[in-house]
């Protein structure tokens, strides 16, 4: 459904930030450079966040000039920053071509988790999501994802220990660039974040789940479920209407058996929509026999939306019943509640996009 968009070429201004490691290697090969040159360039781009080719002092000046003449080297700028009382910081970043994206920094217990976007906007149209309301602008290049983590870490003055593709966009609708970004983040030449501390969150594109299960790295998978009742899920998440819940469940079962890893299921509780006992029973049924962890998130109200979080007692009831049935469950603490914390809200407000 998003295929024609995902094949759109990136704007020229994305430049070298649109390449994966293999792309940088073939570029160096094209210039007749030795093999180690590609690693040097990657180290400058993602290990040291060079702002220009001139900084790459161990790269020959002639090559630097040729690269500068051919591929822009953009770096995001902070357009807006909101600081929450709990330390969470939310950013609106401007990219090389003027597109803006959001990312969030969450310092906690001496660690720093960065939530980054994989697309500007999103084509999936989830009813409760501010990003979904504004549609897709474009895919992001791998380097544009890594740079979000870098900008946040520099602003907060710490090393990023975790990164989650839970900002704007559907990572599996931009699979190759997302994987390339996770690899730069994981690499000793890049951000050196352990693979298990790199999480990709999907609305449930099974082709992506299948591909991820075959990747050699132990990246962590999160699936946004939000309802185990087909009609409710279809209404909340129109972009994945064509993927029945049984198909999603069987692809998760296959993922678990081939990787031995435990994915998490994200469940944003919305009052009167997916917080009923019928919904709870369906969720229990979905989880039975599946090695998953459930994250319950009281929905974040979005401007112009109908969604509201349920009473805390409903959230507790979901958690208790899941735990009683042996399903590991956490209630995700709300962070940054006093800023525009919900996905897409900052961009929505800054661009004046309507949420209707
Ligand atoms: N497109 C991917 C990743 C980005 S969305 C996905 O859907 O998984 C990141 C998470 O924020 C998802 O679990 C999404 O469902 C959740 N989310 C979006 N809007 C929300 C809201 N208003 N309240 C609570 N969670 C929300
Ligand atoms: Fe896209 Fe995820 Fe928002 Fe749905 S919740 S519209 S998939 S970003």
PDB file of C-alpha atoms in Angstrom, residues 20-273:
ATOM      1  CA  UNK A  20      23.819   2.625   3.973  1.00  0.00           C
ATOM      2  CA  UNK A  21      27.238   1.109   4.756  1.00  0.00           C
ATOM      3  CA  UNK A  22      27.298  -0.803   1.453  1.00  0.00           C
ATOM      4  CA  UNK A  23      26.452   2.401  -0.421  1.00  0.00           C
ATOM      5  CA  UNK A  24      29.397   4.201   1.165  1.00  0.00           C
ATOM      6  CA  UNK A  25      31.650   1.228   0.336  1.00  0.00           C
ATOM      7  CA  UNK A  26      30.664   1.222  -3.328  1.00  0.00           C
ATOM      8  CA  UNK A  27      31.098   4.980  -3.509  1.00  0.00           C
ATOM      9  CA  UNK A  28      34.675   4.589  -2.232  1.00  0.00           C
ATOM     10  CA  UNK A  29      35.298   1.706  -4.637  1.00  0.00           C
ATOM     11  CA  UNK A  30      34.083   3.915  -7.473  1.00  0.00           C
ATOM     12  CA  UNK A  31      36.789   6.442  -6.547  1.00  0.00           C
ATOM     13  CA  UNK A  32      39.379   3.649  -6.447  1.00  0.00           C
ATOM     14  CA  UNK A  33      39.880   4.091  -2.717  1.00  0.00           C
ATOM     15  CA  UNK A  34      41.182   1.323  -0.427  1.00  0.00           C
ATOM     16  CA  UNK A  35      38.599  -0.682   1.506  1.00  0.00           C
ATOM     17  CA  UNK A  36      39.329   0.936   4.874  1.00  0.00           C
ATOM     18  CA  UNK A  37      38.292   4.347   3.508  1.00  0.00           C
ATOM     19  CA  UNK A  38      34.586   3.562   3.823  1.00  0.00           C
ATOM     20  CA  UNK A  39      34.989   2.762   7.527  1.00  0.00           C
ATOM     21  CA  UNK A  40      36.875   6.014   8.023  1.00  0.00           C
ATOM     22  CA  UNK A  41      34.039   7.976   6.464  1.00  0.00           C
ATOM     23  CA  UNK A  42      31.419   6.120   8.524  1.00  0.00           C
ATOM     24  CA  UNK A  43      33.436   6.851  11.672  1.00  0.00           C
ATOM     25  CA  UNK A  44      33.461  10.546  10.807  1.00  0.00           C
ATOM     26  CA  UNK A  45      29.762  10.639   9.974  1.00  0.00           C
ATOM     27  CA  UNK A  46      28.335   8.581  12.835  1.00  0.00           C
ATOM     28  CA  UNK A  47      31.095   8.036  15.390  1.00  0.00           C
ATOM     29  CA  UNK A  48      32.098  11.699  15.467  1.00  0.00           C
ATOM     30  CA  UNK A  49      29.154  13.500  13.870  1.00  0.00           C
ATOM     31  CA  UNK A  50      31.267  15.522  11.426  1.00  0.00           C
ATOM     32  CA  UNK A  51      29.404  18.608  10.222  1.00  0.00           C
ATOM     33  CA  UNK A  52      31.423  18.873   7.021  1.00  0.00           C
ATOM     34  CA  UNK A  53      33.832  16.876   4.847  1.00  0.00           C
ATOM     35  CA  UNK A  54      36.610  19.303   5.862  1.00  0.00           C
ATOM     36  CA  UNK A  55      36.641  17.766   9.331  1.00  0.00           C
ATOM     37  CA  UNK A  56      37.655  14.372   7.909  1.00  0.00           C
ATOM     38  CA  UNK A  57      41.347  15.108   8.272  1.00  0.00           C
ATOM     39  CA  UNK A  58      42.577  11.563   7.608  1.00  0.00           C
ATOM     40  CA  UNK A  59      40.648  11.420   4.318  1.00  0.00           C
ATOM     41  CA  UNK A  60      42.680  12.754   1.347  1.00  0.00           C
ATOM     42  CA  UNK A  61      41.808  16.365   0.503  1.00  0.00           C
ATOM     43  CA  UNK A  62      41.100  15.506  -3.155  1.00  0.00           C
ATOM     44  CA  UNK A  63      38.528  12.898  -2.171  1.00  0.00           C
ATOM     45  CA  UNK A  64      36.924  15.263   0.329  1.00  0.00           C
ATOM     46  CA  UNK A  65      36.539  17.876  -2.388  1.00  0.00           C
ATOM     47  CA  UNK A  66      35.027  15.355  -4.804  1.00  0.00           C
ATOM     48  CA  UNK A  67      32.568  14.150  -2.160  1.00  0.00           C
ATOM     49  CA  UNK A  68      31.602  17.697  -1.215  1.00  0.00           C
ATOM     50  CA  UNK A  69      30.924  18.508  -4.858  1.00  0.00           C
ATOM     51  CA  UNK A  70      28.713  15.481  -5.301  1.00  0.00           C
ATOM     52  CA  UNK A  71      26.878  14.662  -2.072  1.00  0.00           C
ATOM     53  CA  UNK A  72      25.624  17.193   0.482  1.00  0.00           C
ATOM     54  CA  UNK A  73      26.437  16.413   4.129  1.00  0.00           C
ATOM     55  CA  UNK A  74      23.474  17.863   6.033  1.00  0.00           C
ATOM     56  CA  UNK A  75      23.066  17.821   9.812  1.00  0.00           C
ATOM     57  CA  UNK A  76      19.723  18.485  11.518  1.00  0.00           C
ATOM     58  CA  UNK A  77      19.070  21.699  13.381  1.00  0.00           C
ATOM     59  CA  UNK A  78      16.835  22.069  16.399  1.00  0.00           C
ATOM     60  CA  UNK A  79      13.784  24.112  15.408  1.00  0.00           C
ATOM     61  CA  UNK A  80      11.992  23.692  18.704  1.00  0.00           C
ATOM     62  CA  UNK A  81      12.691  22.015  22.021  1.00  0.00           C
ATOM     63  CA  UNK A  82      10.365  21.308  24.906  1.00  0.00           C
ATOM     64  CA  UNK A  83      11.676  20.301  28.305  1.00  0.00           C
ATOM     65  CA  UNK A  84       9.408  18.383  30.638  1.00  0.00           C
ATOM     66  CA  UNK A  85       9.553  18.596  34.426  1.00  0.00           C
ATOM     67  CA  UNK A  86      10.521  14.907  34.469  1.00  0.00           C
ATOM     68  CA  UNK A  87      13.592  15.523  32.303  1.00  0.00           C
ATOM     69  CA  UNK A  88      12.081  14.274  29.026  1.00  0.00           C
ATOM     70  CA  UNK A  89      12.977  16.496  26.089  1.00  0.00           C
ATOM     71  CA  UNK A  90      11.094  16.630  22.856  1.00  0.00           C
ATOM     72  CA  UNK A  91      12.572  18.107  19.705  1.00  0.00           C
ATOM     73  CA  UNK A  92      11.405  19.277  16.339  1.00  0.00           C
ATOM     74  CA  UNK A  93      14.343  18.981  13.947  1.00  0.00           C
ATOM     75  CA  UNK A  94      14.784  20.590  10.546  1.00  0.00           C
ATOM     76  CA  UNK A  95      16.414  18.361   7.914  1.00  0.00           C
ATOM     77  CA  UNK A  96      18.501  19.319   4.881  1.00  0.00           C
ATOM     78  CA  UNK A  97      15.528  19.811   2.556  1.00  0.00           C
ATOM     79  CA  UNK A  98      13.439  21.740   5.079  1.00  0.00           C
ATOM     80  CA  UNK A  99      11.356  18.732   6.170  1.00  0.00           C
ATOM     81  CA  UNK A 100      10.796  18.518   9.917  1.00  0.00           C
ATOM     82  CA  UNK A 101      10.689  15.494  12.192  1.00  0.00           C
ATOM     83  CA  UNK A 102      10.274  14.829  15.879  1.00  0.00           C
ATOM     84  CA  UNK A 103      12.387  12.925  18.330  1.00  0.00           C
ATOM     85  CA  UNK A 104      12.422  12.548  22.097  1.00  0.00           C
ATOM     86  CA  UNK A 105      15.144  12.073  24.710  1.00  0.00           C
ATOM     87  CA  UNK A 106      14.305  10.200  27.896  1.00  0.00           C
ATOM     88  CA  UNK A 107      17.039  10.236  30.538  1.00  0.00           C
ATOM     89  CA  UNK A 108      16.395   7.596  33.203  1.00  0.00           C
ATOM     90  CA  UNK A 109      18.513   5.870  35.874  1.00  0.00           C
ATOM     91  CA  UNK A 110      21.795   6.965  34.339  1.00  0.00           C
ATOM     92  CA  UNK A 111      20.711   5.830  30.884  1.00  0.00           C
ATOM     93  CA  UNK A 112      19.495   7.763  27.880  1.00  0.00           C
ATOM     94  CA  UNK A 113      16.848   6.432  25.541  1.00  0.00           C
ATOM     95  CA  UNK A 114      16.202   8.282  22.304  1.00  0.00           C
ATOM     96  CA  UNK A 115      12.967   7.826  20.403  1.00  0.00           C
ATOM     97  CA  UNK A 116      13.566   8.596  16.718  1.00  0.00           C
ATOM     98  CA  UNK A 117      11.397   8.924  13.599  1.00  0.00           C
ATOM     99  CA  UNK A 118      11.807   6.721  10.519  1.00  0.00           C
ATOM    100  CA  UNK A 119       9.579   8.777   8.207  1.00  0.00           C
ATOM    101  CA  UNK A 120       8.390  12.374   8.108  1.00  0.00           C
ATOM    102  CA  UNK A 121       4.705  11.738   8.714  1.00  0.00           C
ATOM    103  CA  UNK A 122       3.105   8.334   8.198  1.00  0.00           C
ATOM    104  CA  UNK A 123       0.755   6.813   5.664  1.00  0.00           C
ATOM    105  CA  UNK A 124      -0.941   4.378   8.062  1.00  0.00           C
ATOM    106  CA  UNK A 125      -3.584   6.796   9.348  1.00  0.00           C
ATOM    107  CA  UNK A 126      -4.094   5.411  12.872  1.00  0.00           C
ATOM    108  CA  UNK A 127      -7.033   7.280  14.361  1.00  0.00           C
ATOM    109  CA  UNK A 128      -5.400   7.999  17.735  1.00  0.00           C
ATOM    110  CA  UNK A 129      -2.062   9.191  16.382  1.00  0.00           C
ATOM    111  CA  UNK A 130      -1.209  12.818  15.600  1.00  0.00           C
ATOM    112  CA  UNK A 131       1.312  11.702  12.963  1.00  0.00           C
ATOM    113  CA  UNK A 132      -1.241   9.494  11.263  1.00  0.00           C
ATOM    114  CA  UNK A 133      -3.570  12.444  10.818  1.00  0.00           C
ATOM    115  CA  UNK A 134      -1.167  14.407   8.645  1.00  0.00           C
ATOM    116  CA  UNK A 135      -0.174  11.670   6.162  1.00  0.00           C
ATOM    117  CA  UNK A 136       3.245  10.799   4.784  1.00  0.00           C
ATOM    118  CA  UNK A 137       5.687  13.508   3.696  1.00  0.00           C
ATOM    119  CA  UNK A 138       8.663  11.288   2.873  1.00  0.00           C
ATOM    120  CA  UNK A 139      10.920   8.484   4.001  1.00  0.00           C
ATOM    121  CA  UNK A 140      14.002   9.366   5.998  1.00  0.00           C
ATOM    122  CA  UNK A 141      17.507   8.308   5.021  1.00  0.00           C
ATOM    123  CA  UNK A 142      19.463   6.054   7.412  1.00  0.00           C
ATOM    124  CA  UNK A 143      21.785   8.887   8.430  1.00  0.00           C
ATOM    125  CA  UNK A 144      18.859  11.178   9.175  1.00  0.00           C
ATOM    126  CA  UNK A 145      17.722   8.616  11.754  1.00  0.00           C
ATOM    127  CA  UNK A 146      21.181   8.242  13.337  1.00  0.00           C
ATOM    128  CA  UNK A 147      21.534  12.038  13.483  1.00  0.00           C
ATOM    129  CA  UNK A 148      18.359  12.365  15.569  1.00  0.00           C
ATOM    130  CA  UNK A 149      19.937  10.167  18.238  1.00  0.00           C
ATOM    131  CA  UNK A 150      23.147  12.187  18.028  1.00  0.00           C
ATOM    132  CA  UNK A 151      21.416  15.580  18.323  1.00  0.00           C
ATOM    133  CA  UNK A 152      19.467  14.491  21.397  1.00  0.00           C
ATOM    134  CA  UNK A 153      22.530  12.977  23.074  1.00  0.00           C
ATOM    135  CA  UNK A 154      24.572  16.139  22.417  1.00  0.00           C
ATOM    136  CA  UNK A 155      21.783  18.329  23.755  1.00  0.00           C
ATOM    137  CA  UNK A 156      21.427  16.240  26.915  1.00  0.00           C
ATOM    138  CA  UNK A 157      25.176  15.873  27.295  1.00  0.00           C
ATOM    139  CA  UNK A 158      25.217  12.089  27.616  1.00  0.00           C
ATOM    140  CA  UNK A 159      25.882   8.895  25.713  1.00  0.00           C
ATOM    141  CA  UNK A 160      22.807   7.281  24.156  1.00  0.00           C
ATOM    142  CA  UNK A 161      22.310   3.819  25.674  1.00  0.00           C
ATOM    143  CA  UNK A 162      19.046   2.872  23.949  1.00  0.00           C
ATOM    144  CA  UNK A 163      17.245   3.921  20.791  1.00  0.00           C
ATOM    145  CA  UNK A 164      13.695   3.112  19.752  1.00  0.00           C
ATOM    146  CA  UNK A 165      12.090   3.609  16.344  1.00  0.00           C
ATOM    147  CA  UNK A 166       8.874   4.838  17.993  1.00  0.00           C
ATOM    148  CA  UNK A 167       8.745   8.384  16.721  1.00  0.00           C
ATOM    149  CA  UNK A 168       6.940   9.327  13.558  1.00  0.00           C
ATOM    150  CA  UNK A 169       6.507   6.884  10.733  1.00  0.00           C
ATOM    151  CA  UNK A 170       6.215   3.161  10.152  1.00  0.00           C
ATOM    152  CA  UNK A 171       9.738   1.676  10.199  1.00  0.00           C
ATOM    153  CA  UNK A 172       8.804  -1.357   8.088  1.00  0.00           C
ATOM    154  CA  UNK A 173       7.407   0.911   5.355  1.00  0.00           C
ATOM    155  CA  UNK A 174      11.009   2.182   5.137  1.00  0.00           C
ATOM    156  CA  UNK A 175      12.667  -1.127   6.005  1.00  0.00           C
ATOM    157  CA  UNK A 176      16.082  -0.885   4.333  1.00  0.00           C
ATOM    158  CA  UNK A 177      16.922   2.583   5.628  1.00  0.00           C
ATOM    159  CA  UNK A 178      15.707   1.680   9.128  1.00  0.00           C
ATOM    160  CA  UNK A 179      17.899  -1.440   9.231  1.00  0.00           C
ATOM    161  CA  UNK A 180      20.863   0.531   7.887  1.00  0.00           C
ATOM    162  CA  UNK A 181      20.304   3.119  10.639  1.00  0.00           C
ATOM    163  CA  UNK A 182      20.110   0.463  13.365  1.00  0.00           C
ATOM    164  CA  UNK A 183      23.394  -0.949  12.049  1.00  0.00           C
ATOM    165  CA  UNK A 184      25.130   2.447  12.167  1.00  0.00           C
ATOM    166  CA  UNK A 185      23.784   2.896  15.706  1.00  0.00           C
ATOM    167  CA  UNK A 186      25.054  -0.565  16.680  1.00  0.00           C
ATOM    168  CA  UNK A 187      28.441  -0.288  14.954  1.00  0.00           C
ATOM    169  CA  UNK A 188      31.703   0.378  16.827  1.00  0.00           C
ATOM    170  CA  UNK A 189      32.270   2.966  14.063  1.00  0.00           C
ATOM    171  CA  UNK A 190      28.924   4.590  14.898  1.00  0.00           C
ATOM    172  CA  UNK A 191      27.049   5.000  18.168  1.00  0.00           C
ATOM    173  CA  UNK A 192      28.026   1.645  19.736  1.00  0.00           C
ATOM    174  CA  UNK A 193      24.578   0.916  21.147  1.00  0.00           C
ATOM    175  CA  UNK A 194      24.032  -2.804  21.856  1.00  0.00           C
ATOM    176  CA  UNK A 195      21.661  -4.485  19.385  1.00  0.00           C
ATOM    177  CA  UNK A 196      19.268  -5.543  22.142  1.00  0.00           C
ATOM    178  CA  UNK A 197      19.010  -1.910  23.170  1.00  0.00           C
ATOM    179  CA  UNK A 198      17.807  -0.972  19.690  1.00  0.00           C
ATOM    180  CA  UNK A 199      14.065  -1.427  19.262  1.00  0.00           C
ATOM    181  CA  UNK A 200      11.904  -1.194  16.198  1.00  0.00           C
ATOM    182  CA  UNK A 201       8.166  -0.673  16.648  1.00  0.00           C
ATOM    183  CA  UNK A 202       5.747  -1.622  13.885  1.00  0.00           C
ATOM    184  CA  UNK A 203       2.008  -1.317  13.396  1.00  0.00           C
ATOM    185  CA  UNK A 204       2.194  -4.957  12.326  1.00  0.00           C
ATOM    186  CA  UNK A 205       3.521  -5.183   8.759  1.00  0.00           C
ATOM    187  CA  UNK A 206       4.159  -8.928   8.678  1.00  0.00           C
ATOM    188  CA  UNK A 207       6.588  -8.755   5.754  1.00  0.00           C
ATOM    189  CA  UNK A 208       8.858  -6.631   7.968  1.00  0.00           C
ATOM    190  CA  UNK A 209       8.469  -8.970  10.947  1.00  0.00           C
ATOM    191  CA  UNK A 210       9.491 -11.867   8.708  1.00  0.00           C
ATOM    192  CA  UNK A 211      12.495  -9.989   7.332  1.00  0.00           C
ATOM    193  CA  UNK A 212      13.627  -8.884  10.782  1.00  0.00           C
ATOM    194  CA  UNK A 213      13.545 -12.488  12.007  1.00  0.00           C
ATOM    195  CA  UNK A 214      16.170 -13.334   9.381  1.00  0.00           C
ATOM    196  CA  UNK A 215      18.588 -10.500  10.254  1.00  0.00           C
ATOM    197  CA  UNK A 216      21.713 -11.593  12.122  1.00  0.00           C
ATOM    198  CA  UNK A 217      21.507  -8.880  14.804  1.00  0.00           C
ATOM    199  CA  UNK A 218      19.427  -9.245  17.949  1.00  0.00           C
ATOM    200  CA  UNK A 219      17.407  -6.076  17.494  1.00  0.00           C
ATOM    201  CA  UNK A 220      14.297  -5.873  19.666  1.00  0.00           C
ATOM    202  CA  UNK A 221      10.815  -5.979  18.121  1.00  0.00           C
ATOM    203  CA  UNK A 222       7.735  -4.167  19.402  1.00  0.00           C
ATOM    204  CA  UNK A 223       4.336  -4.537  17.743  1.00  0.00           C
ATOM    205  CA  UNK A 224       1.579  -1.981  18.193  1.00  0.00           C
ATOM    206  CA  UNK A 225      -1.471  -4.175  18.726  1.00  0.00           C
ATOM    207  CA  UNK A 226      -3.977  -1.827  20.397  1.00  0.00           C
ATOM    208  CA  UNK A 227      -6.816  -4.324  19.977  1.00  0.00           C
ATOM    209  CA  UNK A 228      -7.146  -8.073  19.504  1.00  0.00           C
ATOM    210  CA  UNK A 229     -10.700  -7.614  18.183  1.00  0.00           C
ATOM    211  CA  UNK A 230     -10.590  -7.376  14.398  1.00  0.00           C
ATOM    212  CA  UNK A 231     -13.341  -4.772  13.980  1.00  0.00           C
ATOM    213  CA  UNK A 232     -11.866  -2.499  16.660  1.00  0.00           C
ATOM    214  CA  UNK A 233      -8.351  -2.805  15.267  1.00  0.00           C
ATOM    215  CA  UNK A 234      -9.586  -2.126  11.719  1.00  0.00           C
ATOM    216  CA  UNK A 235     -11.201   1.072  12.946  1.00  0.00           C
ATOM    217  CA  UNK A 236      -8.210   2.247  14.980  1.00  0.00           C
ATOM    218  CA  UNK A 237      -5.561   1.233  12.446  1.00  0.00           C
ATOM    219  CA  UNK A 238      -6.975   1.468   8.906  1.00  0.00           C
ATOM    220  CA  UNK A 239      -3.523   1.086   7.320  1.00  0.00           C
ATOM    221  CA  UNK A 240      -3.262  -2.552   8.414  1.00  0.00           C
ATOM    222  CA  UNK A 241      -6.863  -3.547   7.712  1.00  0.00           C
ATOM    223  CA  UNK A 242      -5.611  -6.006   5.124  1.00  0.00           C
ATOM    224  CA  UNK A 243      -3.592  -7.989   7.654  1.00  0.00           C
ATOM    225  CA  UNK A 244      -5.885 -10.186   9.765  1.00  0.00           C
ATOM    226  CA  UNK A 245      -5.032 -10.658  13.431  1.00  0.00           C
ATOM    227  CA  UNK A 246      -4.467 -14.413  12.942  1.00  0.00           C
ATOM    228  CA  UNK A 247      -1.876 -13.623  10.293  1.00  0.00           C
ATOM    229  CA  UNK A 248      -0.147 -11.139  12.613  1.00  0.00           C
ATOM    230  CA  UNK A 249      -0.223 -13.682  15.441  1.00  0.00           C
ATOM    231  CA  UNK A 250       1.245 -16.462  13.325  1.00  0.00           C
ATOM    232  CA  UNK A 251       4.021 -14.211  12.049  1.00  0.00           C
ATOM    233  CA  UNK A 252       4.851 -13.345  15.675  1.00  0.00           C
ATOM    234  CA  UNK A 253       4.869 -17.032  16.599  1.00  0.00           C
ATOM    235  CA  UNK A 254       7.260 -17.736  13.722  1.00  0.00           C
ATOM    236  CA  UNK A 255       9.455 -14.790  14.755  1.00  0.00           C
ATOM    237  CA  UNK A 256       9.638 -16.063  18.332  1.00  0.00           C
ATOM    238  CA  UNK A 257      10.444 -19.627  17.341  1.00  0.00           C
ATOM    239  CA  UNK A 258      13.145 -18.654  14.869  1.00  0.00           C
ATOM    240  CA  UNK A 259      14.844 -15.960  16.996  1.00  0.00           C
ATOM    241  CA  UNK A 260      14.117 -17.128  20.560  1.00  0.00           C
ATOM    242  CA  UNK A 261      13.455 -13.488  21.416  1.00  0.00           C
ATOM    243  CA  UNK A 262      10.458 -11.986  23.183  1.00  0.00           C
ATOM    244  CA  UNK A 263       8.713  -9.149  21.325  1.00  0.00           C
ATOM    245  CA  UNK A 264       6.599  -6.631  23.183  1.00  0.00           C
ATOM    246  CA  UNK A 265       3.040  -5.737  22.316  1.00  0.00           C
ATOM    247  CA  UNK A 266       2.112  -2.087  22.656  1.00  0.00           C
ATOM    248  CA  UNK A 267      -1.459  -1.470  23.772  1.00  0.00           C
ATOM    249  CA  UNK A 268      -2.621   2.147  24.068  1.00  0.00           C
ATOM    250  CA  UNK A 269      -5.724   2.021  26.263  1.00  0.00           C
ATOM    251  CA  UNK A 270      -8.478   4.309  24.977  1.00  0.00           C
ATOM    252  CA  UNK A 271     -11.539   4.846  27.159  1.00  0.00           C
ATOM    253  CA  UNK A 272     -14.646   3.098  25.836  1.00  0.00           C
ATOM    254  CA  UNK A 273     -12.858   1.745  22.740  1.00  0.00           C
TER     255      UNK A 273
END
